[in-house]
Amino acid sequence: MELKVVHSNRVALDCRDIATELGWSSEDVFTAEALGLLHDVGRYSQYAEFETFVDHDSVNHGLHGYNILIKHEVLKQADPLDEAVILDGVKLHNTRNLPSAMPVDNIRFLKLIRDADKLDIIKVFRETIQDGRHADMPEIMLNIDLTGQPTRELIKEILETGSGTYRHVHSLADINLLRVAWSYTINYLPSLKRLIERNHLNDTIQSLPDDEEITLIVSRVKAYIEKRLAEGV
Ligand SMILES: [Fe+2]
């Protein structure tokens, strides 16, 4: 529970800072920070009720959080447009794909929360492994095999589509591979820069096993990032 409080605070700060760097208005920066604080509001009762953070064993925590905010009228006093942005952001921050039709502003904030969330998930994951606390946190580690080989289906999926799904994740190497492929999903340049500056990407890459196809994935990801940095988008 405490991990989620700390996570939400850090995500809120990143939302604020990235929104500021993107040149958003001070009102939007404030809304972005609120979205960061609230994005995982569904986690607390999810854990209290089901004793797990694994959505497919309990509830979709994004949708659950959305329902909690509505039920308890948390945003009752907010501007209706801000309320809509935050509700959509909470509900959809953890979905695999973004919906095709949404108000422009909602998409703008949704992209931000998904970036900031990923930055902190990678950080928490790395620190958990480095500190050797993974055994204490099976929920965070998704009950994976820490020493297992990368899954060929996952490698194939990433090579073919640019992203991987959790159904092919069975080992620590798989999670790290999935995190590397997350680079393709980072929406805003200030977020991508943070991913690099904080060494999240390099550290994760260095932890991957020596494998020809993994090397190919890594080189494609690096080329993608270099292109975005060069183009400034
Ligand atoms: Fe979440």
CSV table of C-alpha atoms and ligand atoms in Angstrom, one decimal:
chain,number,residue,atom,x,y,z
A,1,MET,CA,0.0,0.0,0.0
A,2,GLU,CA,2.8,2.4,1.0
A,3,LEU,CA,4.6,1.6,-2.3
A,4,LYS,CA,1.5,2.8,-4.2
A,5,VAL,CA,1.3,6.0,-2.2
A,6,VAL,CA,4.9,6.8,-2.9
A,7,HIS,CA,4.5,5.7,-6.6
A,8,SER,CA,1.5,8.0,-6.9
A,9,ASN,CA,3.3,11.0,-5.4
A,10,ARG,CA,6.3,10.5,-7.8
A,11,VAL,CA,4.0,10.1,-10.8
A,12,ALA,CA,2.2,13.3,-9.8
A,13,LEU,CA,5.5,15.2,-9.7
A,14,ASP,CA,6.5,13.8,-13.1
A,15,CYS,CA,3.1,14.7,-14.6
A,16,ARG,CA,3.6,18.2,-13.3
A,17,ASP,CA,7.2,18.6,-14.6
A,18,ILE,CA,6.6,17.0,-18.0
A,19,ALA,CA,3.4,19.1,-18.5
A,20,THR,CA,5.4,22.2,-17.6
A,21,GLU,CA,8.2,21.3,-20.0
A,22,LEU,CA,5.5,20.8,-22.7
A,23,GLY,CA,4.5,24.4,-22.2
A,24,TRP,CA,1.0,23.6,-20.8
A,25,SER,CA,-1.0,26.3,-19.0
A,26,SER,CA,-0.7,26.5,-15.2
A,27,GLU,CA,-4.3,25.2,-14.9
A,28,ASP,CA,-3.4,22.2,-17.0
A,29,VAL,CA,-0.2,21.5,-15.0
A,30,PHE,CA,-2.3,21.5,-11.9
A,31,THR,CA,-4.8,19.1,-13.4
A,32,ALA,CA,-2.0,16.9,-14.6
A,33,GLU,CA,-0.6,16.7,-11.1
A,34,ALA,CA,-4.0,15.8,-9.7
A,35,LEU,CA,-4.4,13.0,-12.3
A,36,GLY,CA,-1.0,11.7,-11.3
A,37,LEU,CA,-2.1,11.6,-7.7
A,38,LEU,CA,-5.3,9.8,-8.5
A,39,HIS,CA,-4.4,7.5,-11.3
A,40,ASP,CA,-4.0,4.4,-9.1
A,41,VAL,CA,-6.8,5.3,-6.6
A,42,GLY,CA,-8.3,1.9,-7.5
A,43,ARG,CA,-5.2,0.1,-6.1
A,44,TYR,CA,-6.0,0.4,-2.4
A,45,SER,CA,-9.4,-1.3,-2.3
A,46,GLN,CA,-8.1,-3.7,-4.9
A,47,TYR,CA,-5.4,-4.9,-2.5
A,48,ALA,CA,-7.7,-4.6,0.6
A,49,GLU,CA,-10.3,-6.8,-1.1
A,50,PHE,CA,-8.3,-9.3,-3.2
A,51,GLU,CA,-4.8,-9.1,-1.7
A,52,THR,CA,-3.3,-8.8,-5.1
A,53,PHE,CA,-2.2,-6.1,-7.6
A,54,VAL,CA,-2.8,-8.5,-10.5
A,55,ASP,CA,-5.8,-7.2,-12.4
A,56,HIS,CA,-6.8,-10.4,-14.1
A,57,ASP,CA,-7.0,-12.1,-10.7
A,58,SER,CA,-9.1,-9.3,-9.2
A,59,VAL,CA,-10.4,-6.1,-10.9
A,60,ASN,CA,-9.3,-3.8,-13.7
A,61,HIS,CA,-7.7,-1.2,-11.3
A,62,GLY,CA,-8.2,1.7,-13.8
A,63,LEU,CA,-11.9,1.1,-14.2
A,64,HIS,CA,-12.1,0.3,-10.5
A,65,GLY,CA,-10.5,3.7,-9.6
A,66,TYR,CA,-12.8,5.5,-12.1
A,67,ASN,CA,-15.9,3.9,-10.3
A,68,ILE,CA,-14.5,4.9,-6.9
A,69,LEU,CA,-14.1,8.6,-8.0
A,70,ILE,CA,-17.6,8.7,-9.3
A,71,LYS,CA,-19.2,6.9,-6.3
A,72,HIS,CA,-17.5,9.1,-3.7
A,73,GLU,CA,-18.0,12.3,-5.8
A,74,VAL,CA,-14.3,13.1,-5.4
A,75,LEU,CA,-14.2,15.5,-8.3
A,76,LYS,CA,-17.6,17.1,-7.6
A,77,GLN,CA,-16.1,20.5,-7.1
A,78,ALA,CA,-13.8,20.4,-10.1
A,79,ASP,CA,-14.4,22.1,-13.4
A,80,PRO,CA,-16.4,19.6,-15.6
A,81,LEU,CA,-13.8,19.5,-18.3
A,82,ASP,CA,-11.0,18.8,-15.7
A,83,GLU,CA,-13.3,16.2,-14.2
A,84,ALA,CA,-13.7,14.5,-17.5
A,85,VAL,CA,-10.0,14.6,-18.2
A,86,ILE,CA,-9.1,13.0,-14.8
A,87,LEU,CA,-11.8,10.4,-15.0
A,88,ASP,CA,-10.7,9.3,-18.5
A,89,GLY,CA,-7.1,9.3,-17.4
A,90,VAL,CA,-7.7,7.1,-14.4
A,91,LYS,CA,-10.0,4.7,-16.3
A,92,LEU,CA,-7.7,4.3,-19.3
A,93,HIS,CA,-4.1,4.7,-17.9
A,94,ASN,CA,-3.6,0.9,-17.9
A,95,THR,CA,-5.4,-0.2,-21.0
A,96,ARG,CA,-3.3,-1.8,-23.7
A,97,ASN,CA,-4.3,0.5,-26.5
A,98,LEU,CA,-5.7,4.1,-26.5
A,99,PRO,CA,-9.3,4.4,-27.8
A,100,SER,CA,-9.5,5.8,-31.3
A,101,ALA,CA,-12.2,8.5,-30.5
A,102,MET,CA,-11.7,10.8,-27.5
A,103,PRO,CA,-11.8,14.5,-26.9
A,104,VAL,CA,-8.4,16.0,-27.8
A,105,ASP,CA,-7.7,17.2,-24.3
A,106,ASN,CA,-8.5,13.8,-22.7
A,107,ILE,CA,-6.1,12.2,-25.1
A,108,ARG,CA,-3.4,14.8,-24.2
A,109,PHE,CA,-3.7,14.1,-20.5
A,110,LEU,CA,-4.0,10.3,-21.0
A,111,LYS,CA,-0.8,10.2,-22.9
A,112,LEU,CA,0.9,12.1,-20.1
A,113,ILE,CA,-0.3,9.8,-17.3
A,114,ARG,CA,0.7,6.7,-19.3
A,115,ASP,CA,4.2,8.2,-19.8
A,116,ALA,CA,4.7,9.2,-16.1
A,117,ASP,CA,3.3,5.9,-14.9
A,118,LYS,CA,5.7,3.9,-17.0
A,119,LEU,CA,8.7,5.9,-15.9
A,120,ASP,CA,8.0,5.1,-12.3
A,121,ILE,CA,7.0,1.5,-12.8
A,122,ILE,CA,10.4,0.9,-14.4
A,123,LYS,CA,12.1,2.7,-11.5
A,124,VAL,CA,10.3,0.7,-8.9
A,125,PHE,CA,11.0,-2.5,-10.7
A,126,ARG,CA,14.7,-1.9,-11.1
A,127,GLU,CA,15.1,-0.9,-7.4
A,128,THR,CA,13.2,-3.9,-6.2
A,129,ILE,CA,15.6,-6.2,-8.2
A,130,GLN,CA,18.7,-4.3,-7.2
A,131,ASP,CA,17.8,-4.3,-3.5
A,132,GLY,CA,16.9,-8.0,-3.6
A,133,ARG,CA,13.4,-7.3,-2.3
A,134,HIS,CA,11.7,-9.2,-5.0
A,135,ALA,CA,11.1,-12.3,-2.8
A,136,ASP,CA,9.1,-10.1,-0.4
A,137,MET,CA,7.0,-8.7,-3.2
A,138,PRO,CA,5.5,-11.5,-5.3
A,139,GLU,CA,2.7,-9.2,-6.4
A,140,ILE,CA,5.0,-6.7,-7.8
A,141,MET,CA,7.1,-9.3,-9.6
A,142,LEU,CA,4.0,-10.9,-11.0
A,143,ASN,CA,5.2,-14.3,-9.8
A,144,ILE,CA,7.8,-14.6,-12.5
A,145,ASP,CA,10.8,-17.0,-12.8
A,146,LEU,CA,13.8,-14.8,-11.8
A,147,THR,CA,16.4,-16.9,-13.6
A,148,GLY,CA,14.4,-18.2,-16.5
A,149,GLN,CA,15.3,-17.8,-20.2
A,150,PRO,CA,13.5,-15.2,-22.3
A,151,THR,CA,10.3,-16.5,-24.0
A,152,ARG,CA,10.7,-17.0,-27.7
A,153,GLU,CA,7.0,-16.1,-28.3
A,154,LEU,CA,7.6,-12.8,-26.6
A,155,ILE,CA,10.7,-12.0,-28.7
A,156,LYS,CA,8.8,-12.9,-31.9
A,157,GLU,CA,5.9,-10.7,-30.8
A,158,ILE,CA,8.1,-7.7,-30.1
A,159,LEU,CA,10.0,-8.2,-33.4
A,160,GLU,CA,6.8,-8.4,-35.4
A,161,THR,CA,4.6,-5.8,-33.6
A,162,GLY,CA,7.0,-3.6,-31.6
A,163,SER,CA,5.3,-4.5,-28.4
A,164,GLY,CA,4.8,-7.5,-26.1
A,165,THR,CA,1.9,-8.8,-24.0
A,166,TYR,CA,2.0,-10.1,-20.5
A,167,ARG,CA,0.6,-13.5,-21.5
A,168,HIS,CA,4.1,-14.3,-22.9
A,169,VAL,CA,5.9,-13.0,-19.8
A,170,HIS,CA,7.3,-15.8,-17.7
A,171,SER,CA,10.8,-14.7,-16.6
A,172,LEU,CA,12.6,-11.6,-15.3
A,173,ALA,CA,14.3,-11.5,-18.7
A,174,ASP,CA,10.9,-11.2,-20.3
A,175,ILE,CA,9.8,-8.3,-18.1
A,176,ASN,CA,13.0,-6.5,-18.9
A,177,LEU,CA,12.5,-7.1,-22.6
A,178,LEU,CA,9.0,-5.8,-22.3
A,179,ARG,CA,10.3,-2.7,-20.6
A,180,VAL,CA,12.8,-2.0,-23.4
A,181,ALA,CA,9.9,-2.3,-25.9
A,182,TRP,CA,8.0,0.2,-23.9
A,183,SER,CA,10.3,2.9,-25.4
A,184,TYR,CA,8.0,2.7,-28.5
A,185,THR,CA,5.0,3.7,-26.4
A,186,ILE,CA,6.4,6.8,-24.7
A,187,ASN,CA,4.3,9.6,-26.0
A,188,TYR,CA,6.2,12.8,-25.2
A,189,LEU,CA,9.8,13.8,-25.8
A,190,PRO,CA,10.4,15.1,-22.2
A,191,SER,CA,9.2,11.6,-21.0
A,192,LEU,CA,11.6,9.8,-23.4
A,193,LYS,CA,14.4,12.1,-22.2
A,194,ARG,CA,13.7,11.2,-18.6
A,195,LEU,CA,13.7,7.5,-19.5
A,196,ILE,CA,17.3,7.9,-20.8
A,197,GLU,CA,18.6,10.4,-18.3
A,198,ARG,CA,17.5,8.3,-15.4
A,199,ASN,CA,19.4,5.4,-16.9
A,200,HIS,CA,16.2,3.3,-16.9
A,201,LEU,CA,16.7,2.1,-20.4
A,202,ASN,CA,20.4,1.5,-20.4
A,203,ASP,CA,20.3,-0.5,-17.1
A,204,THR,CA,17.4,-2.6,-18.4
A,205,ILE,CA,19.2,-3.3,-21.7
A,206,GLN,CA,22.4,-4.3,-19.8
A,207,SER,CA,20.5,-6.8,-17.8
A,208,LEU,CA,19.2,-8.7,-20.9
A,209,PRO,CA,20.8,-12.0,-21.8
A,210,ASP,CA,23.1,-12.3,-24.8
A,211,ASP,CA,20.9,-13.4,-27.7
A,212,GLU,CA,20.9,-12.6,-31.4
A,213,GLU,CA,17.2,-11.6,-31.6
A,214,ILE,CA,17.3,-9.6,-28.4
A,215,THR,CA,20.3,-7.7,-29.8
A,216,LEU,CA,18.1,-6.9,-32.9
A,217,ILE,CA,15.3,-5.6,-30.7
A,218,VAL,CA,17.7,-3.4,-28.7
A,219,SER,CA,19.3,-2.0,-31.9
A,220,ARG,CA,15.9,-1.2,-33.3
A,221,VAL,CA,14.8,0.5,-30.1
A,222,LYS,CA,18.0,2.6,-30.0
A,223,ALA,CA,17.6,3.7,-33.6
A,224,TYR,CA,14.0,4.6,-32.9
A,225,ILE,CA,15.0,6.8,-29.9
A,226,GLU,CA,17.9,8.4,-31.8
A,227,LYS,CA,15.5,9.4,-34.6
A,228,ARG,CA,13.0,10.9,-32.2
A,229,LEU,CA,15.7,12.8,-30.3
A,230,ALA,CA,17.1,14.1,-33.7
A,231,GLU,CA,13.7,15.1,-34.9
A,232,GLY,CA,12.8,16.7,-31.6
A,233,VAL,CA,9.3,15.0,-31.5
B,1,FE,FE,-1.9,1.9,-12.5
